Short mmCIF file of C-alpha atoms and ligand atoms in Angstrom, two decimals:
data_model
loop_
_atom_site.label_atom_id
_atom_site.label_comp_id
_atom_site.label_asym_id
_atom_site.label_seq_id
_atom_site.Cartn_x
_atom_site.Cartn_y
_atom_site.Cartn_z
CA MET A 1 12.25 68.30 151.35
CA LYS A 2 12.07 72.06 150.98
CA LEU A 3 10.76 74.65 153.40
CA TRP A 4 9.16 76.71 150.71
CA ASP A 5 7.57 74.47 148.08
CA SER A 6 3.85 74.78 148.83
CA ARG A 7 3.24 77.25 146.00
CA PHE A 8 5.35 75.37 143.45
CA GLN A 9 3.87 72.87 141.05
CA GLU A 10 7.11 71.29 139.95
CA GLY A 11 10.13 70.12 141.91
CA LEU A 12 13.54 71.68 141.47
CA ASP A 13 15.62 70.60 138.49
CA LYS A 14 18.20 68.05 139.68
CA PHE A 15 21.14 70.01 138.39
CA ILE A 16 19.84 73.27 139.85
CA GLU A 17 19.29 71.52 143.15
CA GLU A 18 22.96 70.64 143.20
CA TYR A 19 23.93 74.07 142.00
CA THR A 20 22.06 75.85 144.77
CA GLU A 21 22.62 73.60 147.78
CA SER A 22 24.87 74.60 150.64
CA ILE A 23 24.45 71.63 152.99
CA SER A 24 27.64 70.06 151.61
CA PHE A 25 29.56 72.78 153.45
CA ASP A 26 27.21 74.53 155.89
CA HIS A 27 26.74 71.23 157.78
CA LYS A 28 29.77 72.54 159.69
CA LEU A 29 27.28 74.85 161.43
CA LEU A 30 25.16 72.01 162.83
CA GLU A 31 26.15 72.59 166.44
CA GLU A 32 25.59 76.34 166.19
CA ASP A 33 22.27 75.81 164.46
CA ILE A 34 21.01 73.63 167.31
CA THR A 35 22.34 75.98 169.99
CA GLY A 36 20.58 78.89 168.31
CA SER A 37 17.37 76.92 167.91
CA ILE A 38 17.27 75.97 171.58
CA ALA A 39 17.84 79.60 172.62
CA HIS A 40 15.08 80.74 170.28
CA LEU A 41 12.82 78.04 171.66
CA LYS A 42 13.48 79.15 175.22
CA MET A 43 12.55 82.69 174.28
CA LEU A 44 9.36 81.54 172.52
CA ASN A 45 8.47 79.59 175.65
CA LYS A 46 9.10 82.57 177.89
CA CYS A 47 6.89 84.71 175.68
CA GLY A 48 4.10 82.13 175.81
CA ILE A 49 4.34 81.22 172.12
CA VAL A 50 5.46 77.65 172.83
CA ASN A 51 4.05 75.89 175.93
CA ASP A 52 6.17 73.95 178.44
CA GLU A 53 5.24 70.58 177.04
CA GLU A 54 6.06 71.61 173.48
CA TYR A 55 9.25 73.18 174.71
CA ALA A 56 10.42 69.98 176.41
CA LYS A 57 9.57 67.82 173.40
CA ILE A 58 11.29 70.08 170.88
CA GLU A 59 14.40 70.60 172.98
CA LYS A 60 14.85 66.87 173.55
CA ALA A 61 14.43 66.19 169.86
CA LEU A 62 16.90 68.92 168.90
CA LEU A 63 19.54 67.42 171.18
CA GLU A 64 18.98 64.01 169.63
CA ILE A 65 19.26 65.53 166.16
CA LEU A 66 22.58 67.04 167.13
CA GLU A 67 23.94 63.64 168.14
CA GLU A 68 22.58 62.00 165.00
CA GLY A 69 23.95 64.79 162.82
CA LYS A 70 27.43 64.51 164.28
CA LYS A 71 27.60 60.96 162.95
CA ILE A 72 26.63 61.83 159.40
CA GLU A 73 29.48 62.10 156.93
CA LYS A 74 27.58 63.23 153.88
CA PHE A 75 24.28 65.04 154.25
CA PRO A 76 21.79 64.48 151.40
CA ILE A 77 21.63 67.58 149.22
CA GLU A 78 17.84 67.38 148.87
CA TYR A 79 17.77 69.23 152.18
CA GLU A 80 19.36 72.31 150.61
CA ASP A 81 20.98 73.57 153.80
CA ILE A 82 21.64 72.56 157.39
CA HIS A 83 18.69 74.59 158.71
CA THR A 84 16.34 72.63 156.47
CA TRP A 85 17.86 69.34 157.52
CA VAL A 86 17.40 70.12 161.23
CA GLU A 87 13.85 71.28 160.73
CA SER A 88 12.92 68.20 158.70
CA LYS A 89 14.38 65.88 161.30
CA LEU A 90 12.49 67.76 163.98
CA LYS A 91 9.23 67.29 162.10
CA GLU A 92 9.92 63.57 161.79
CA LYS A 93 10.42 63.38 165.54
CA VAL A 94 7.75 65.68 167.00
CA GLY A 95 5.29 66.18 164.16
CA ASN A 96 3.59 69.45 163.39
CA ILE A 97 4.65 71.34 166.50
CA ALA A 98 8.12 71.40 164.92
CA GLY A 99 6.79 74.26 162.82
CA LYS A 100 6.47 76.45 165.91
CA LEU A 101 10.22 76.73 166.19
CA HIS A 102 10.29 78.79 163.06
CA THR A 103 8.02 81.47 164.56
CA ALA A 104 9.58 84.90 164.15
CA ARG A 105 12.70 83.43 162.64
CA SER A 106 13.84 83.11 159.07
CA ARG A 107 16.86 81.35 157.66
CA ASN A 108 18.12 84.82 156.88
CA ASP A 109 18.70 85.74 160.52
CA GLN A 110 19.40 82.12 161.46
CA ILE A 111 22.41 81.86 159.16
CA VAL A 112 23.88 85.08 160.53
CA LEU A 113 23.53 83.71 164.05
CA ASP A 114 25.11 80.38 163.12
CA GLU A 115 28.04 82.17 161.54
CA LYS A 116 28.51 84.47 164.51
CA LEU A 117 28.53 81.54 166.92
CA TYR A 118 30.91 79.60 164.69
CA ILE A 119 33.27 82.56 164.50
CA ARG A 120 33.17 82.95 168.27
CA ARG A 121 34.17 79.29 168.72
CA LYS A 122 36.89 79.41 166.08
CA ILE A 123 38.42 82.69 167.19
CA LYS A 124 39.02 81.13 170.59
CA GLU A 125 40.94 78.37 168.82
CA ILE A 126 42.93 80.83 166.72
CA VAL A 127 43.85 82.90 169.77
CA ASN A 128 44.92 79.75 171.61
CA GLU A 129 47.10 78.59 168.75
CA LEU A 130 48.66 82.03 168.37
CA GLU A 131 49.50 82.04 172.06
CA GLU A 132 51.10 78.61 171.76
CA LEU A 133 53.24 79.97 168.96
CA GLN A 134 54.12 83.01 171.07
CA LYS A 135 55.23 80.68 173.88
CA THR A 136 57.58 78.92 171.48
CA ILE A 137 58.97 82.28 170.40
CA ILE A 138 59.53 83.29 174.02
CA GLU A 139 61.30 79.97 174.80
CA HIS A 140 63.70 80.52 171.90
CA ALA A 141 64.15 84.18 172.79
CA GLU A 142 65.16 83.30 176.34
CA ARG A 143 67.57 80.65 175.12
CA GLU A 144 69.05 82.77 172.33
CA ILE A 145 69.45 86.08 174.09
CA ASP A 146 73.25 85.92 173.71
CA ALA A 147 73.15 84.81 170.09
CA LEU A 148 74.03 87.88 168.05
CA LEU A 149 73.42 88.47 164.38
CA PRO A 150 73.08 91.41 162.05
CA ALA A 151 69.73 93.13 161.78
CA TYR A 152 68.94 93.63 158.11
CA THR A 153 67.47 96.52 156.20
CA HIS A 154 67.12 96.06 152.44
CA LEU A 155 68.41 92.53 153.23
CA GLN A 156 71.81 94.14 153.83
CA HIS A 157 73.71 94.03 157.09
CA ALA A 158 72.47 96.89 159.24
CA GLN A 159 73.44 96.73 162.93
CA PRO A 160 74.14 93.95 165.44
CA ILE A 161 71.19 92.65 167.46
CA SER A 162 70.31 89.80 169.76
CA LEU A 163 68.41 86.95 168.13
CA ALA A 164 65.90 87.32 170.95
CA PHE A 165 65.18 90.82 169.63
CA HIS A 166 64.49 89.52 166.13
CA LEU A 167 62.22 86.77 167.46
CA MET A 168 60.34 89.12 169.77
CA ALA A 169 59.43 91.25 166.75
CA TYR A 170 57.21 88.34 165.71
CA PHE A 171 55.84 87.99 169.21
CA TYR A 172 54.45 91.52 168.95
CA MET A 173 53.13 90.98 165.44
CA PHE A 174 51.16 87.97 166.67
CA GLU A 175 50.06 89.91 169.74
CA ARG A 176 48.36 92.44 167.48
CA ASP A 177 46.79 89.60 165.48
CA ILE A 178 45.27 88.27 168.69
CA ASP A 179 43.99 91.71 169.57
CA ARG A 180 42.43 92.13 166.12
CA PHE A 181 40.49 88.87 166.44
CA LYS A 182 39.31 89.79 169.92
CA THR A 183 38.12 93.26 168.97
CA THR A 184 36.27 91.85 165.97
CA LEU A 185 34.39 89.54 168.31
CA LYS A 186 33.63 92.37 170.67
CA ARG A 187 32.38 94.75 167.95
CA HIS A 188 29.97 92.21 166.50
CA ASN A 189 28.75 90.65 169.71
CA LYS A 190 25.10 91.45 168.95
CA CYS A 191 22.40 88.88 168.48
CA PRO A 192 20.77 88.69 165.02
CA LEU A 193 17.98 86.26 165.95
CA GLY A 194 14.44 87.56 165.69
CA SER A 195 15.29 89.92 162.83
CA ALA A 196 13.23 87.44 160.82
CA ALA A 197 13.32 87.76 157.03
CA CYS A 198 14.46 91.40 157.03
CA CYS A 199 11.92 93.64 158.79
CA GLY A 200 11.29 92.18 162.24
CA THR A 201 7.97 90.53 163.16
CA SER A 202 4.49 91.32 164.42
CA ILE A 203 4.72 88.41 166.87
CA PRO A 204 5.49 89.61 170.41
CA ILE A 205 8.95 88.08 170.86
CA ASP A 206 11.71 89.24 173.20
CA ARG A 207 15.00 89.56 171.40
CA PHE A 208 16.82 90.65 174.55
CA THR A 209 16.13 87.28 176.13
CA THR A 210 17.57 85.38 173.15
CA SER A 211 20.55 87.67 173.17
CA ARG A 212 21.19 87.04 176.86
CA ILE A 213 20.84 83.26 176.52
CA LEU A 214 23.38 83.23 173.73
CA ASP A 215 25.83 85.48 175.58
CA PHE A 216 25.58 88.45 173.27
CA ASP A 217 25.77 92.00 174.62
CA GLU A 218 22.46 93.03 173.03
CA PRO A 219 20.30 92.36 169.95
CA THR A 220 21.27 93.95 166.62
CA GLU A 221 19.50 97.26 166.03
CA ASN A 222 18.22 97.00 162.48
CA ALA A 223 16.75 93.87 160.92
CA MET A 224 17.67 94.82 157.36
CA ASP A 225 21.25 95.51 158.27
CA THR A 226 21.33 92.26 160.22
CA VAL A 227 20.35 89.94 157.41
CA ALA A 228 22.24 91.83 154.70
CA SER A 229 25.58 92.59 156.33
CA ARG A 230 28.63 90.42 156.31
CA ASP A 231 31.23 92.92 157.45
CA PHE A 232 31.78 90.76 160.54
CA ILE A 233 32.92 88.00 158.20
CA LEU A 234 35.01 90.42 156.16
CA GLU A 235 36.81 91.38 159.36
CA VAL A 236 37.51 87.77 160.23
CA LEU A 237 38.77 87.12 156.70
CA SER A 238 40.93 90.20 156.89
CA ASN A 239 42.29 89.21 160.31
CA CYS A 240 43.08 85.75 158.95
CA ALA A 241 44.81 87.28 155.94
CA ILE A 242 46.92 89.56 158.14
CA THR A 243 47.88 86.67 160.42
CA MET A 244 48.82 84.61 157.36
CA ILE A 245 50.92 87.48 156.07
CA ASN A 246 52.76 87.69 159.39
CA LEU A 247 53.28 83.93 159.35
CA SER A 248 54.41 84.13 155.76
CA ARG A 249 57.04 86.73 156.58
CA LEU A 250 58.39 84.58 159.38
CA CYS A 251 58.38 81.62 157.00
CA GLU A 252 60.20 83.59 154.33
CA GLU A 253 62.93 84.37 156.85
CA ILE A 254 63.12 80.71 157.78
CA VAL A 255 63.47 79.81 154.10
CA ILE A 256 66.31 82.34 153.77
CA TRP A 257 67.96 81.28 157.02
CA ASN A 258 67.75 77.66 155.96
CA THR A 259 69.73 78.24 152.73
CA ASP A 260 73.35 77.08 152.42
CA GLU A 261 74.24 80.74 151.93
CA PHE A 262 72.83 81.85 155.30
CA SER A 263 72.75 78.66 157.37
CA PHE A 264 71.28 80.42 160.40
CA ILE A 265 68.79 77.68 161.22
CA LYS A 266 68.53 73.93 161.17
CA LEU A 267 65.05 72.50 160.81
CA SER A 268 64.28 69.11 162.27
CA ASP A 269 63.88 66.05 160.09
CA ARG A 270 60.29 65.88 161.21
CA VAL A 271 59.37 69.01 159.30
CA THR A 272 61.61 68.90 156.26
CA THR A 273 61.34 66.81 153.13
CA GLY A 274 63.93 65.43 150.77
CA SER A 275 64.10 65.44 147.02
CA SER A 276 63.52 62.34 144.92
CA ILE A 277 66.54 63.25 142.78
CA MET A 278 68.96 65.22 144.92
CA PRO A 279 69.79 63.30 148.10
CA GLN A 280 71.43 66.29 149.81
CA LYS A 281 68.18 68.30 149.91
CA ARG A 282 66.37 69.37 153.09
CA ASN A 283 63.46 71.38 151.91
CA PRO A 284 61.62 73.78 154.25
CA ASP A 285 58.21 72.71 152.94
CA VAL A 286 56.22 73.89 155.96
CA ALA A 287 57.58 77.41 155.54
CA GLU A 288 57.04 77.39 151.78
CA LEU A 289 53.52 76.01 152.00
CA THR A 290 52.53 78.53 154.63
CA ARG A 291 53.84 81.30 152.40
CA GLY A 292 51.79 79.76 149.58
CA LYS A 293 48.62 79.33 151.62
CA ALA A 294 48.74 83.00 152.58
CA GLY A 295 47.84 83.68 148.94
CA ARG A 296 44.68 81.64 149.18
CA VAL A 297 43.59 83.26 152.42
CA ILE A 298 44.07 86.71 150.90
CA GLY A 299 42.01 85.47 147.94
CA ASN A 300 39.17 84.49 150.28
CA LEU A 301 38.98 88.04 151.60
CA VAL A 302 38.93 89.47 148.09
CA SER A 303 36.30 86.93 147.08
CA LEU A 304 33.80 88.08 149.72
CA LEU A 305 34.60 91.76 149.18
CA VAL A 306 33.64 91.32 145.55
CA THR A 307 30.52 89.32 146.42
CA LEU A 308 29.29 92.12 148.66
CA LYS A 309 30.18 94.99 146.40
CA GLY A 310 27.05 96.37 144.78
CA LEU A 311 24.71 93.95 146.56
CA PRO A 312 21.39 95.68 147.29
CA LEU A 313 19.71 95.30 150.68
CA SER A 314 18.71 93.07 152.16
CA TYR A 315 19.26 89.29 151.95
CA ASN A 316 20.30 87.96 148.55
CA ARG A 317 21.28 84.41 147.82
CA ASP A 318 24.73 85.66 146.82
CA LEU A 319 25.38 85.76 150.54
CA GLN A 320 25.50 81.98 150.65
CA GLU A 321 28.91 82.40 149.00
CA ASP A 322 30.32 83.78 152.26
CA LYS A 323 30.71 80.38 153.86
CA GLU A 324 33.35 78.56 151.85
CA PRO A 325 35.87 81.43 152.09
CA LEU A 326 35.11 81.75 155.80
CA PHE A 327 35.57 78.06 156.59
CA ASP A 328 38.64 77.82 154.42
CA SER A 329 40.36 80.90 155.85
CA ILE A 330 39.70 79.85 159.42
CA GLU A 331 40.82 76.25 158.96
CA THR A 332 43.85 77.24 156.90
CA THR A 333 44.92 79.86 159.43
CA ILE A 334 44.57 77.50 162.40
CA ASN A 335 46.53 74.78 160.60
CA ALA A 336 49.21 77.21 159.47
CA ILE A 337 49.78 78.52 163.00
CA LYS A 338 50.00 74.95 164.30
CA ALA A 339 52.42 73.84 161.59
CA VAL A 340 54.68 76.87 162.00
CA ASN A 341 54.72 76.28 165.73
CA ILE A 342 55.84 72.67 165.27
CA MET A 343 58.52 73.76 162.80
CA LEU A 344 59.82 76.52 165.05
CA LYS A 345 59.71 74.48 168.25
CA GLU A 346 62.13 71.93 166.89
CA ALA A 347 64.40 74.35 165.05
CA THR A 348 67.98 74.95 166.12
CA PHE A 349 69.64 78.30 165.56
CA LEU A 350 73.21 78.13 164.29
CA ARG A 351 74.71 80.85 166.44
CA GLU A 352 78.24 80.64 165.07
CA ASN A 353 77.11 81.23 161.52
CA MET A 354 75.08 84.23 162.61
CA ARG A 355 78.02 85.56 164.52
CA LYS A 356 80.33 85.11 161.52
CA GLN A 357 78.17 87.48 159.52
CA LEU A 358 78.85 90.18 162.09
CA GLU A 359 82.53 90.00 161.22
CA LYS A 360 81.75 90.84 157.62
CA GLY A 361 80.92 94.34 156.48
CA TYR A 362 80.74 97.36 158.72
CA VAL A 363 77.91 96.74 161.17
CA GLU A 364 79.61 99.09 163.68
CA ALA A 365 79.38 102.10 161.36
CA ALA A 366 76.25 103.62 162.90
CA ASP A 367 77.75 103.19 166.37
CA VAL A 368 80.95 104.94 165.38
CA ALA A 369 78.77 107.82 164.17
CA GLU A 370 76.87 107.83 167.47
CA TYR A 371 80.27 107.87 169.25
CA LEU A 372 81.03 111.18 167.54
CA VAL A 373 77.55 112.49 168.32
CA LYS A 374 78.22 111.84 172.00
CA LYS A 375 81.36 113.99 171.59
CA GLY A 376 79.26 116.86 170.31
CA VAL A 377 79.37 116.33 166.53
CA PRO A 378 75.97 116.92 164.83
CA PHE A 379 74.64 113.59 163.56
CA ARG A 380 74.65 114.48 159.87
CA GLU A 381 78.30 115.52 160.11
CA ALA A 382 79.19 112.36 162.06
CA HIS A 383 77.43 110.29 159.39
CA ARG A 384 79.50 112.00 156.67
CA ILE A 385 82.78 111.37 158.53
CA VAL A 386 82.01 107.70 159.11
CA GLY A 387 80.93 107.32 155.49
CA LYS A 388 84.41 108.47 154.49
CA ILE A 389 86.01 106.03 156.94
CA VAL A 390 83.99 103.15 155.48
CA ASN A 391 85.11 104.16 152.03
CA TYR A 392 88.72 104.16 153.22
CA LEU A 393 88.32 100.76 154.92
CA ASP A 394 86.82 99.35 151.76
CA ARG A 395 89.79 100.48 149.69
CA GLN A 396 92.30 99.26 152.27
CA ASN A 397 90.38 96.03 152.78
CA LYS A 398 90.35 96.65 156.53
CA LYS A 399 87.86 96.45 159.39
CA PHE A 400 87.09 99.22 161.88
CA LYS A 401 89.09 97.50 164.61
CA GLU A 402 92.17 97.35 162.38
CA LEU A 403 92.23 101.11 162.04
CA SER A 404 94.96 102.85 164.08
CA LEU A 405 94.06 105.81 166.24
CA GLU A 406 96.18 107.95 163.94
CA GLU A 407 94.16 106.88 160.96
CA TYR A 408 90.95 107.58 162.90
CA LYS A 409 92.19 111.04 163.79
CA LYS A 410 92.77 111.84 160.13
CA PHE A 411 89.01 111.78 159.74
CA CYS A 412 88.18 113.58 162.98
CA ASP A 413 90.42 114.55 165.90
CA LEU A 414 87.70 113.80 168.43
CA PHE A 415 88.43 110.07 168.12
CA GLU A 416 90.11 108.65 171.23
CA LYS A 417 91.20 105.20 172.38
CA ASP A 418 87.73 104.33 173.67
CA VAL A 419 86.56 104.09 170.04
CA TYR A 420 87.92 100.52 170.06
CA GLU A 421 85.21 99.52 172.54
CA ILE A 422 82.82 99.78 169.63
CA SER A 423 84.35 96.78 167.91
CA ASP A 424 82.86 94.63 170.67
CA VAL A 425 79.46 93.61 169.26
CA GLU A 426 78.13 92.64 172.70
CA LYS A 427 78.75 96.18 173.89
CA ILE A 428 77.13 97.59 170.77
CA VAL A 429 74.03 95.51 171.31
CA ASP A 430 73.80 96.37 174.99
CA SER A 431 74.26 100.07 174.33
CA LYS A 432 70.88 100.19 172.56
CA LYS A 433 68.98 101.00 175.70
CA SER A 434 66.41 103.36 174.20
CA TYR A 435 62.89 102.03 174.86
CA GLY A 436 62.23 99.24 172.36
CA GLY A 437 65.94 98.79 171.63
CA THR A 438 67.93 95.56 171.44
CA SER A 439 69.95 95.80 174.68
CA ARG A 440 69.94 92.41 176.37
CA GLU A 441 69.04 93.96 179.69
CA LEU A 442 65.90 95.49 178.17
CA LEU A 443 65.06 92.22 176.43
CA ARG A 444 65.33 90.21 179.64
CA GLU A 445 63.09 92.69 181.39
CA GLN A 446 60.62 92.71 178.52
CA ILE A 447 60.38 88.93 178.31
CA LYS A 448 59.88 88.75 182.06
CA ASN A 449 57.04 91.29 181.89
CA VAL A 450 55.37 89.63 178.95
CA LYS A 451 55.38 86.27 180.74
CA MET A 452 53.95 87.85 183.85
CA LYS A 453 51.22 89.65 181.92
CA LYS A 454 50.28 86.46 180.09
CA ASN A 455 50.59 84.34 183.22
CA TRP A 456 53.12 82.03 181.60
CA GLN A 457 55.47 81.53 184.53
N1 LIG B 501 21.80 78.70 152.76
C1 LIG B 501 21.42 80.06 152.91
C2 LIG B 501 22.66 80.94 153.05
O1 LIG B 501 23.63 80.41 153.42
C3 LIG B 501 20.58 80.25 154.13
C4 LIG B 501 19.67 81.42 154.03
C5 LIG B 501 18.71 81.16 152.94
N2 LIG B 501 17.65 82.08 152.88
C6 LIG B 501 16.85 82.10 151.84
N3 LIG B 501 15.91 82.93 151.86
N4 LIG B 501 17.00 81.30 150.82
O2 LIG B 501 22.65 82.12 152.80
#
């Protein structure tokens, strides 16, 4: 059954029918399609285009179709797309009045509506999952506030920090991801229905009513733009890609931390796999796969960007290609957040191994320089002096705390006994009280405020 075949003398070639169908994937929009249809029907009724009796009949049938559709595993491709399937079923149930539902509506605006409603539903899920992950991060951060490790720049020991500080960095990355999804929803919260094929309609409909029923802020302003644009999907794909990149960075750190060389983290048996050859292996598959899946989600964004590039206004069938990347990115992102959350929840941080790394190298160097700055030495000069000390320590195979005051004074006579306080990494960490710094006092305060703001007490 096709919606458009009255002027055609021959049916569609079987292979072409398969080539052009979208019902095998857009059936995911069944619920949205019915919701949109009922809203449109209500509006048509209000405008006197569909009478009360017709309204009641069609609405009842649509709700039945929804229930029937939910049970179907494989929709027959002869129906081309989900809109056609719903309309055909409606005709079977209510006869010719089914046709009234399509007044002042085309599949071109219908598909945009379905996608907008789907995105609205799925973004709620994504935001929920991201917040669950944030809760896990906060739980670890509270527990690990006294676990100290080196911060890294260039993957080289930089300065001592609290593990809570490192974990909270991800909290804020995911907080911006949440915000991006929410603002995308807000920006595109305009109702496409009633744009019809691409130019509006001569039938006296009321798009504001449909918009209100469906909880949009207002109708879209230009029918051509409405049926031709997919930037709302591009934004979702981009948001998904950014979230996946953030997850992938966290996962990369977990892979590194899980190596024998680092041994900063122990993943639970429930999320690691073994090797069929090497019995000692505990592979961080969840982290690796998430890193891998990020590639596909980035690909989905690129795929739609390329589809849209150079596409003339208004609707073109190319636009049907927006759905598979959209569904895939959304499902992959939701699953990735869930999996990473499970992996992180059950992970144990190996504090002693982290701490041991602080003994190596010269993580106090920057603090020794700041010590001199506090005594009036310009920072560049202090940096130069401490650079020389590090060079000396390296040659002598010594640590800062093994340096005698006399030796210190050879480099600068402003050094006094209190310089030895710097060898205490706790003190170093807690001295970073500048806003956004790693001091444990600041971190405790910050975590408390975040929990209050999010209502997570
Ligand atoms: N399956 C189509 C799509 O996803 C629905 C819109 C079709 N419109 C049309 N005029 N063929 O884009």
